[in-house]
XYZ file of C-alpha atoms in Angstrom:
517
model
C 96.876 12.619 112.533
C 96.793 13.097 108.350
C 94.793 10.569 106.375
C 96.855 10.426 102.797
C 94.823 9.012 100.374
C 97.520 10.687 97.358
C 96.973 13.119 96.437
C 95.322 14.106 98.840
C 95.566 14.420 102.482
C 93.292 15.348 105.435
C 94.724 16.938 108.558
C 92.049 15.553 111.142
C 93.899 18.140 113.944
C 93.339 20.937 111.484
C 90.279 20.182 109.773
C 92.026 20.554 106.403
C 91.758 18.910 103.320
C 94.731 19.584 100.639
C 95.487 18.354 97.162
C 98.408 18.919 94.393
C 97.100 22.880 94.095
C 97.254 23.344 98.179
C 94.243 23.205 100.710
C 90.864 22.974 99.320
C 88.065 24.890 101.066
C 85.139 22.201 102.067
C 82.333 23.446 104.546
C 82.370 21.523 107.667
C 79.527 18.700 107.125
C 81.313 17.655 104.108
C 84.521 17.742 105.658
C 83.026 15.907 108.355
C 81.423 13.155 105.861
C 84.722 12.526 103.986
C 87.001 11.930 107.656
C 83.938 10.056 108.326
C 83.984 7.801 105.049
C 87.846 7.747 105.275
C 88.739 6.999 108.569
C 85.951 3.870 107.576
C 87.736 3.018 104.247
C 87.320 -0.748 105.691
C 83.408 -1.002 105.319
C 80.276 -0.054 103.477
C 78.829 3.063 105.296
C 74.843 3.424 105.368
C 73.174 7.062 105.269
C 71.774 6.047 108.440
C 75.378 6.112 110.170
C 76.156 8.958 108.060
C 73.589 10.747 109.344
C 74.068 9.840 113.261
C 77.769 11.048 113.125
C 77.575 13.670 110.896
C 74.532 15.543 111.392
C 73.985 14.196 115.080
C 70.776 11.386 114.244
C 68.948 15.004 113.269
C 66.261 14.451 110.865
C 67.962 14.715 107.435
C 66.297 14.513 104.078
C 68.041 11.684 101.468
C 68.860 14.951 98.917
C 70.856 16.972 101.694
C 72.794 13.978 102.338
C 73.151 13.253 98.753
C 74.186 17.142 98.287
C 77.175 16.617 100.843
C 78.789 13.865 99.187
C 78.292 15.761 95.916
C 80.922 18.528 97.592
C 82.991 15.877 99.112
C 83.295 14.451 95.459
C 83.747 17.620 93.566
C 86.556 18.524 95.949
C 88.137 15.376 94.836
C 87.653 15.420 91.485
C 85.612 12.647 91.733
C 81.867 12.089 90.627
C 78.658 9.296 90.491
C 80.509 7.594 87.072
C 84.159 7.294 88.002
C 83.738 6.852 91.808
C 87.430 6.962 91.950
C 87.353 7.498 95.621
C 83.679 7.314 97.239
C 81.968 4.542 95.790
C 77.903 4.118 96.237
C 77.479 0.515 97.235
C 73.221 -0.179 95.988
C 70.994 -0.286 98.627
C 73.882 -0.212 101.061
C 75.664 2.837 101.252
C 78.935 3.887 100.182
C 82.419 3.286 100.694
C 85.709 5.137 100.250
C 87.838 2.754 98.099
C 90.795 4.658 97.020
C 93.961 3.497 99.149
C 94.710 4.977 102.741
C 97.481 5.233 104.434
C 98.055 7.209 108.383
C 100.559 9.324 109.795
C 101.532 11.886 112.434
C 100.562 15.490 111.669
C 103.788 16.674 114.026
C 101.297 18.801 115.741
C 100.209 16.559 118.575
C 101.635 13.910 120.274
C 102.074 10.462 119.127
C 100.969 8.354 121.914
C 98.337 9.807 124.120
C 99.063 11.331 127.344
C 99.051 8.731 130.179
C 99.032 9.115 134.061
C 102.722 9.947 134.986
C 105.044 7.101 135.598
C 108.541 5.821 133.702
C 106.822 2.671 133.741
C 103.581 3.254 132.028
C 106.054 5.619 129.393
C 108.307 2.684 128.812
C 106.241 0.060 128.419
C 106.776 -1.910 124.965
C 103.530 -0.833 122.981
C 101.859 -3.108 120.297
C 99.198 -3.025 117.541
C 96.928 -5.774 116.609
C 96.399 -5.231 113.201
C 93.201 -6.857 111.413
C 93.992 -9.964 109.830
C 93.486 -10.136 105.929
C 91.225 -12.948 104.478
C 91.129 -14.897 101.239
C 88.356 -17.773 100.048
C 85.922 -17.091 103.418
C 82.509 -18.695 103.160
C 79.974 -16.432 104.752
C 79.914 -18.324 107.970
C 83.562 -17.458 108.481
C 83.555 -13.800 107.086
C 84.420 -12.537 110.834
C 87.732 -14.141 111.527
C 89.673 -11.746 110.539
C 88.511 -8.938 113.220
C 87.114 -11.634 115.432
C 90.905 -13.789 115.980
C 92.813 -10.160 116.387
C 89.995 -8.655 118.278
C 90.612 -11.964 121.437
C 94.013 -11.621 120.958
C 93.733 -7.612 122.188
C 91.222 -8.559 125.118
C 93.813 -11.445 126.179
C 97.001 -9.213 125.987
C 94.970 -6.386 127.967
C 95.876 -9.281 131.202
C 99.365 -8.668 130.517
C 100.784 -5.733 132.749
C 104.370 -5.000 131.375
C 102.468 -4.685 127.673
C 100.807 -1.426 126.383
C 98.246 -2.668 124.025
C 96.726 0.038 121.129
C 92.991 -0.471 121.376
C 91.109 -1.990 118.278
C 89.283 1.056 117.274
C 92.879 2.928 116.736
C 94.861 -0.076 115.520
C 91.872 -1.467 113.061
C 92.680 1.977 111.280
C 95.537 0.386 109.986
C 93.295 -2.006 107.471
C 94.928 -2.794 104.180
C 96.951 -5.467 101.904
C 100.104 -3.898 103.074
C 101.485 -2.924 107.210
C 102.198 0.632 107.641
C 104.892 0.190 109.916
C 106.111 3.671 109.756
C 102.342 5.108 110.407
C 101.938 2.496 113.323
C 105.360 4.127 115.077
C 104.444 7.656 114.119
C 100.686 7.590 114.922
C 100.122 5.168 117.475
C 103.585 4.930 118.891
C 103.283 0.951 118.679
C 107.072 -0.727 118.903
C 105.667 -4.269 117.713
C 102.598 -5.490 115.166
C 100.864 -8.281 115.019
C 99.324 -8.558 111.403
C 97.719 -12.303 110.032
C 95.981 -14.274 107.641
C 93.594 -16.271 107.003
C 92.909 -18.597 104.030
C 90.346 -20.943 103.155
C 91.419 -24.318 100.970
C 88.271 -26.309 100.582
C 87.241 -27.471 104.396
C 90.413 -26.363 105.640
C 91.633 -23.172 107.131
C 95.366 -21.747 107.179
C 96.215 -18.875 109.358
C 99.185 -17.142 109.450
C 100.503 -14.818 112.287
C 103.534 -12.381 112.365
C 104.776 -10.012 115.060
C 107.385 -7.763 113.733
C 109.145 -4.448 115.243
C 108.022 -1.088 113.681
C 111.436 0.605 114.034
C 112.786 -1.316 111.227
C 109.528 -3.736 110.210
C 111.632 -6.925 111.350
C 110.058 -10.064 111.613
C 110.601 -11.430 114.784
C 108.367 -14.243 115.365
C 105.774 -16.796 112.499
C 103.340 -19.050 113.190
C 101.256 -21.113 111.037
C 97.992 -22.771 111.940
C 95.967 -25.454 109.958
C 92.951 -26.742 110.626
C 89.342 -28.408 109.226
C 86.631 -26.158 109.612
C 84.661 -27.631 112.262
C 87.606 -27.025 114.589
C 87.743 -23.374 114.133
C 86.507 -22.622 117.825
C 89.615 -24.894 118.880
C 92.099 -22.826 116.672
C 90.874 -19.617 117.902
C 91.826 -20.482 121.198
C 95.220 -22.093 120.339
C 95.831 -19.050 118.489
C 95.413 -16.835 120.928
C 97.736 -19.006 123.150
C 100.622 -19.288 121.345
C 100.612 -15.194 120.357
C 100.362 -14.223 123.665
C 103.196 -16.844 124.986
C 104.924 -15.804 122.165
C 105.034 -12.485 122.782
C 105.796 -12.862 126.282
C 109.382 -14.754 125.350
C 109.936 -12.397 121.982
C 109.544 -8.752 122.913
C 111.798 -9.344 125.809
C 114.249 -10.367 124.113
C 114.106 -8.079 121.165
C 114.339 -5.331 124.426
C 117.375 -6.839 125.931
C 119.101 -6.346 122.792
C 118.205 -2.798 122.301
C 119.474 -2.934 126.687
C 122.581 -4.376 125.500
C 123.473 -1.851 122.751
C 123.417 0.626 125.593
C 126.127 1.605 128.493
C 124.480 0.415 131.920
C 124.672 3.794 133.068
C 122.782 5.117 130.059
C 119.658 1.983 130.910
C 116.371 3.483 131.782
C 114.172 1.334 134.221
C 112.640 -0.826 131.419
C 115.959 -1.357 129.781
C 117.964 -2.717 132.731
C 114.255 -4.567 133.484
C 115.057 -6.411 130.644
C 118.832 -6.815 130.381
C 118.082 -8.419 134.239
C 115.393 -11.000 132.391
C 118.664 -12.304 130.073
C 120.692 -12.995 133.061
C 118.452 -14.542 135.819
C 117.239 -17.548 133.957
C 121.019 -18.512 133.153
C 120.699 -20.131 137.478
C 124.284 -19.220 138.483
C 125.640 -17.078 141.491
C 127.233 -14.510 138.880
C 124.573 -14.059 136.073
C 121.471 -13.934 139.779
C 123.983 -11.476 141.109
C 124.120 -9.311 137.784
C 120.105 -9.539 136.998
C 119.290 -8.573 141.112
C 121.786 -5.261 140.228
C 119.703 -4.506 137.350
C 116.267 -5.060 138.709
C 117.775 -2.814 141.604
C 118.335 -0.481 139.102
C 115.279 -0.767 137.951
C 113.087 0.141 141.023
C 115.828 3.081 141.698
C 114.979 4.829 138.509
C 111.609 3.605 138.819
C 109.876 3.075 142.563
C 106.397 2.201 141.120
C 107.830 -0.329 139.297
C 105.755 -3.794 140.265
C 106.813 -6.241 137.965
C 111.461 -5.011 138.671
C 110.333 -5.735 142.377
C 108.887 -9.401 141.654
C 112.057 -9.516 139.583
C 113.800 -8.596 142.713
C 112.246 -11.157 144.716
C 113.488 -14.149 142.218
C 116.819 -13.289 142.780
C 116.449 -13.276 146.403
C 114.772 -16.591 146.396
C 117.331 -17.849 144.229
C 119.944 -17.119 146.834
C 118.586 -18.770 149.170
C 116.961 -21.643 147.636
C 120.306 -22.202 145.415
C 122.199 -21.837 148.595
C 124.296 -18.537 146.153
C 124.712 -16.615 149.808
C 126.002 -18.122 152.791
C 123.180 -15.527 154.705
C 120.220 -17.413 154.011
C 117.961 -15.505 156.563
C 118.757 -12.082 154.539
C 118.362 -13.756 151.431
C 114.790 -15.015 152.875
C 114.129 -11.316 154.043
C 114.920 -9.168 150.431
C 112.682 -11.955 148.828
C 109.987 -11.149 151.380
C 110.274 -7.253 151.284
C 110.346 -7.338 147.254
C 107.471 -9.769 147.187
C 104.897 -7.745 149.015
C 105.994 -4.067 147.562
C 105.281 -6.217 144.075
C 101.924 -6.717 145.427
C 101.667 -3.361 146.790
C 102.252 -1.505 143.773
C 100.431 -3.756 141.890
C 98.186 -6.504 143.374
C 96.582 -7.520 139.568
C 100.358 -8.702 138.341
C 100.394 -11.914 138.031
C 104.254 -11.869 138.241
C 103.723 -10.213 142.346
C 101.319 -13.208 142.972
C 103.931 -15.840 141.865
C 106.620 -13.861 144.066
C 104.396 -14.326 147.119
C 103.334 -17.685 146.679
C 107.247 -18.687 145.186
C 108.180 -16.878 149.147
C 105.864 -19.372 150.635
C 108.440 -22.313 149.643
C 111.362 -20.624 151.180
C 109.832 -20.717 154.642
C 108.622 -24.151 153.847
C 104.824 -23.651 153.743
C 104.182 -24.315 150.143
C 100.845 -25.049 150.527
C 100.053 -21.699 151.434
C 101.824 -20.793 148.572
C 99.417 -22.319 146.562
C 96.655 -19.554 147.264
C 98.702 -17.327 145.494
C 99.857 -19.209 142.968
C 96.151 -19.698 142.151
C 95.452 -16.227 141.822
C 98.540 -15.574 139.246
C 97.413 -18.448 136.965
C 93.448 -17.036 137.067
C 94.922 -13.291 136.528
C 96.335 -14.454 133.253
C 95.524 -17.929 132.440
C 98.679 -18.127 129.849
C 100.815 -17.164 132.465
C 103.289 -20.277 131.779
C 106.115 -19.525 134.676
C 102.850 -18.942 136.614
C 101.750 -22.915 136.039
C 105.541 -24.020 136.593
C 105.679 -22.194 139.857
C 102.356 -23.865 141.030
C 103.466 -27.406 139.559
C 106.667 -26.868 141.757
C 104.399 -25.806 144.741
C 101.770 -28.901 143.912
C 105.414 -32.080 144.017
C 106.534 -30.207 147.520
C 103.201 -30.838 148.821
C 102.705 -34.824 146.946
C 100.132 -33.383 144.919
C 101.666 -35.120 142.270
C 98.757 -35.665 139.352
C 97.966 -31.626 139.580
C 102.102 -31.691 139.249
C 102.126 -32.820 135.887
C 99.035 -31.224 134.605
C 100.711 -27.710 135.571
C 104.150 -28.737 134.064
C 102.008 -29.736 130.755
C 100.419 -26.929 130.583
C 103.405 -24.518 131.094
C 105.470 -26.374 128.285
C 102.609 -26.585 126.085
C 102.135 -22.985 126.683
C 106.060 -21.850 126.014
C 107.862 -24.976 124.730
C 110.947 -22.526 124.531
C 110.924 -21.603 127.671
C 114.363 -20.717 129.360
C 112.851 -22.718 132.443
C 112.433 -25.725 130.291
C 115.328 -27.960 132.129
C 113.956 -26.944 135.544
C 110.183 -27.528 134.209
C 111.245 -31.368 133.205
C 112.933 -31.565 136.693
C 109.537 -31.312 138.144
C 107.781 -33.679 136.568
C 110.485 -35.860 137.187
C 110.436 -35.873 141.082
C 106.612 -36.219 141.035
C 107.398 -39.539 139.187
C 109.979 -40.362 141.638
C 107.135 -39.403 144.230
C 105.006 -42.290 142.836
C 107.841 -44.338 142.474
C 107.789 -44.670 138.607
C 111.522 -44.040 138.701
C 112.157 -45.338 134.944
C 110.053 -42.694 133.913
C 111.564 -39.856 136.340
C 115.068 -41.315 135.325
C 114.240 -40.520 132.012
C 113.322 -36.655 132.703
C 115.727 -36.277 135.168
C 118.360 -36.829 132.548
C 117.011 -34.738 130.089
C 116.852 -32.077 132.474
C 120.675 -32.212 133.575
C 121.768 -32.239 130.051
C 120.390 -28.853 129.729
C 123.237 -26.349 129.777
C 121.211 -24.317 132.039
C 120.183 -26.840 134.402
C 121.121 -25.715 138.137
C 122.575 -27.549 140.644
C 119.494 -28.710 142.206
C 118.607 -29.949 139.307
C 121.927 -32.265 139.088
C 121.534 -33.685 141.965
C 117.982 -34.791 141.359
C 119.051 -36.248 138.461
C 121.951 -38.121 140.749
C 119.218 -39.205 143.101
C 117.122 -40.329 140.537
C 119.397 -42.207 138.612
C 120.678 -43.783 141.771
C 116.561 -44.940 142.699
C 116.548 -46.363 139.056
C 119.241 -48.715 139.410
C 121.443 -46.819 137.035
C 124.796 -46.129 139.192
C 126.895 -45.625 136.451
C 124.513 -42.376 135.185
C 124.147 -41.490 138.707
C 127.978 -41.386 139.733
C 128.512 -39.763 136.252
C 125.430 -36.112 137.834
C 127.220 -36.465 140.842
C 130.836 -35.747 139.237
C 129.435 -33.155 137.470
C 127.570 -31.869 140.488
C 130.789 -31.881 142.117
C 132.295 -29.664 139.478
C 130.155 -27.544 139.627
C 129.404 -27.189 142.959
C 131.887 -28.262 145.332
C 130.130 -26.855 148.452
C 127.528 -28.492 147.478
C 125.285 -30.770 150.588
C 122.040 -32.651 151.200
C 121.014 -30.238 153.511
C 120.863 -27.477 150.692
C 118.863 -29.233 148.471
C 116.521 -29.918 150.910
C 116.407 -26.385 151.804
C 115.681 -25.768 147.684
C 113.465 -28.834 147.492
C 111.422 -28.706 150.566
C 109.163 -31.588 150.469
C 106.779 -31.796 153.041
C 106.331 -35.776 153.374
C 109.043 -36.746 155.219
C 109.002 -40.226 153.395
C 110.379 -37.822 149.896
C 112.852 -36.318 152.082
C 114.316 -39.484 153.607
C 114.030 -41.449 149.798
C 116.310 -38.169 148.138
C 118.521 -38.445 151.325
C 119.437 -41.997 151.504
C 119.777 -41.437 147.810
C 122.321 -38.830 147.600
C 124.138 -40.811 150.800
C 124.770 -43.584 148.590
C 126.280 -41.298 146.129
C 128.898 -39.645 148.193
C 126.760 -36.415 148.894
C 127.780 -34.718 152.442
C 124.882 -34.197 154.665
């Protein structure tokens, strides 16, 4: 790593210090006090710190300190008047003000060497950057580490992220993002930079994520808020970055995937080229993502989150009726679900595959148990709470229903599993027999280009229960188009409710509306 601070630079892997005339000689301790004041260009550094990291917490008189930074001064040119670049702060310490920027030295690495694995390699990787500040009172001097510094710990829950660790990625302090220092140094794809402004008794706070490759923005987000909701917006905050990053950095991967021949995909590229395709809930987009999360675990056996993947696609065929070998279909999702687990029994995505398995042999209450666990292992998990709502209607638990649904759309109100989300809700309405207000959802739902055809003929069933025929026989001709093959018995298989009441209400509802047994 090389600390420029022009012109100079300091070589930390070579111990070298060089300016406009070429290296500069410097005995260690004050080469060792200027990385130290560098590398800390942030902050005010006391001699007592000074003297714990340089000289080992050794008893040190004030006048050999004060002869060190003397040399580290001289060598720059610098001295006690001008303080161009080591600045004595009274009764404080000192500080190294001049501008600093990183970069890789070429000599070493630029990520650090992890545990062997394509996975772990491939990874996206992103830096949490300290957010700048403008206006703070006193009391609020901290937000700027503190908001980044929860947003790290929360993204640490997320297992297909690598996340730099504050002590590296707070290097990266200034006005302006390094983006080219971030790639070189820490390897990081993606940033996360912010601000945060004070206007009288109100705060703003701005986030951005961006890719490093060619400092794109990718993603915004501006908060407002009085200050004596600041605990509130920290929380929010967190919340929608980490949601936000789940839905952005896999799609900004599946279009690097896509610029790419499939035979030239590594696992985490076809991982994510898969991702685009399975949520589009169609026989030939399941049957292209289940390909690519094959691929996926081929290239990559350890790979935990491709086999949960896996397991979707299976369920999908057999809860969207895609195969006409259900019991295989059943199987796969089985296998894939418990070698997720296996690999990796922390991912929340390999809990949600074996409680999501529960539903397919129609015991979604013990489902729940593991939907539990995926929600608790990452508490912003949003497909996580969708899975569970899904799990909660089956088994009439219809007020924990809604408060999952609500969470997961509060949580990623761009979800691609938004039409199937509203779906939900509406057949726990249904379930309480509020059918104006499940009508209502149900609709919404099927107008979604995505919508499956479960979901149309909910909607036909519901519309039917609301008195509406003309909106119901309008789902079912669409169902029909869609789905020719398409029977009661199916989408009771999909939707398998365990009060026999909900199964005989959908029934006589989709009799009425022309829909084979």
């Amino acid at each position: 790593m090389i600390l420029e601070f022009p012109p100079f630079e300091l070589n930390i892997d070579r111990a070298e210090l060089r300016g406009p005339k070429g290296l500069i000689a410097l005995e260690p301790k004050a080469l060792a006090l200027l990385r130290l004041l560098v590398e800390n260009h942030e902050r005010v550094l006391s001699r007592e710190e000074m003297i714990a990291t340089v000289w080992g917490g050794r008893f040190i008189s004030d006048a050999a300190v004060s002869t060190v930074l003397k040399l580290v001064r001289k060598a720059l040119g610098d001295d006690g008047a001008a303080q161009s670049y080591i600045r004595t702060v009274r009764g404080l310490g000192h500080r190294f003000v001049a501008p600093v920027r990183i970069r890789s030295s070429g000599a070493v690495t630029a990520t650090p060497v992890l545990e062997p694995g394509p996975l772990r390699d491939e990874r996206p990787t992103i830096a949490v950057l300290p957010f700048s500040q403008t206006g703070l009172a006193n009391a609020f001097a901290t937000l700027g580490d503190g908001i980044p510094a929860e947003v790290i710990s929360s993204l640490a829950r997320l297992r297909w992220l690598r996340v730099i660790a504050r002590e590296s990625s707070f290097r990266f302090r200034g006005p302006e993002v390094d983006f080219g220092g971030l790639k070189s140094v820490l390897g990081a794809g993606f940033c996360l930079s912010g601000r945060v402004e004070q206007f009288g008794n109100r705060l703003h706070i701005s986030v951005d994520l961006a890719e490093t490759r060619n400092a794109s923005l990718i993603w915004s987000e501006h908060f407002e808020r009085p200050l004596d909701d600041i605990h509130a917006v920290r929380a929010e905050i967190v919340s929608a970055v980490i949601n936000a990053l789940d839905l952005q950095i896999p799609l900004a991967e599946a279009a690097l995937a896509r610029a790419k021949p499939v035979e030239h995909l590594d696992a985490w590229g076809a991982y994510h080229l898969g991702l685009a395709h399975v949520y589009r809930f169609n026989a030939h987009d399941n049957a292209i993502a289940a390909s690519l999360f094959k691929r996926a675990t081929d290239l990559d056996p350890g790979f935990a989150s491709a086999f949960a993947a896996r397991s979707f696609t299976s369920q999908q065929n057999a809860a969207m009726a895609y195969t006409p070998d259900r019991a295989a279909a059943i199987h796969a999702a089985r296998f894939e679900a418990e070698r997720s687990y296996e690999l990796d029994p922390l991912d929340p995505a390999a809990n949600m595959a074996m409680g999501r398995y529960q539903m397919l042999i129609e015991r979604p209450e013990d489902g729940l148990i593991w939907l539990d666990r995926a929600v608790e292992l990452s508490p912003n998990f949003a497909k996580g709470h969708y899975a569970r709502a899904f799990l909660h209607v089956l088994c009439g638990q219809t007020a924990e229903t809604r408060t999952g649904i609500a969470v997961s759309m509060g949580l990623s109100p761009l979800d691609p599993m938004l039409s199937p989300m509203r779906m939900i809700r509406a057949v726990s309405f249904a379930a309480d027999g509020d059918y104006a207000a499940a009508a209502n959802l149900a609709v919404q739902s099927a107008r979604t280009a995505s919508t499956h055809y479960l979901g149309l003929m909910g909607a036909t069933a519901i519309c039917q229960l609301n008195g509406q025929p003309e909106e119901a026989r309008h789902w079912a001709t669409v169902l029909r188009e869609r789905r020719p093959d398409a029977s009661i018995g199916d989408f009771l298989k999909g939707m398998p409710f365990a009060s026999a009441d909900m199964r005989r209400t959908f029934q006589t509802a989709l009799r009425v509306m022309g829909i084979p047994d």
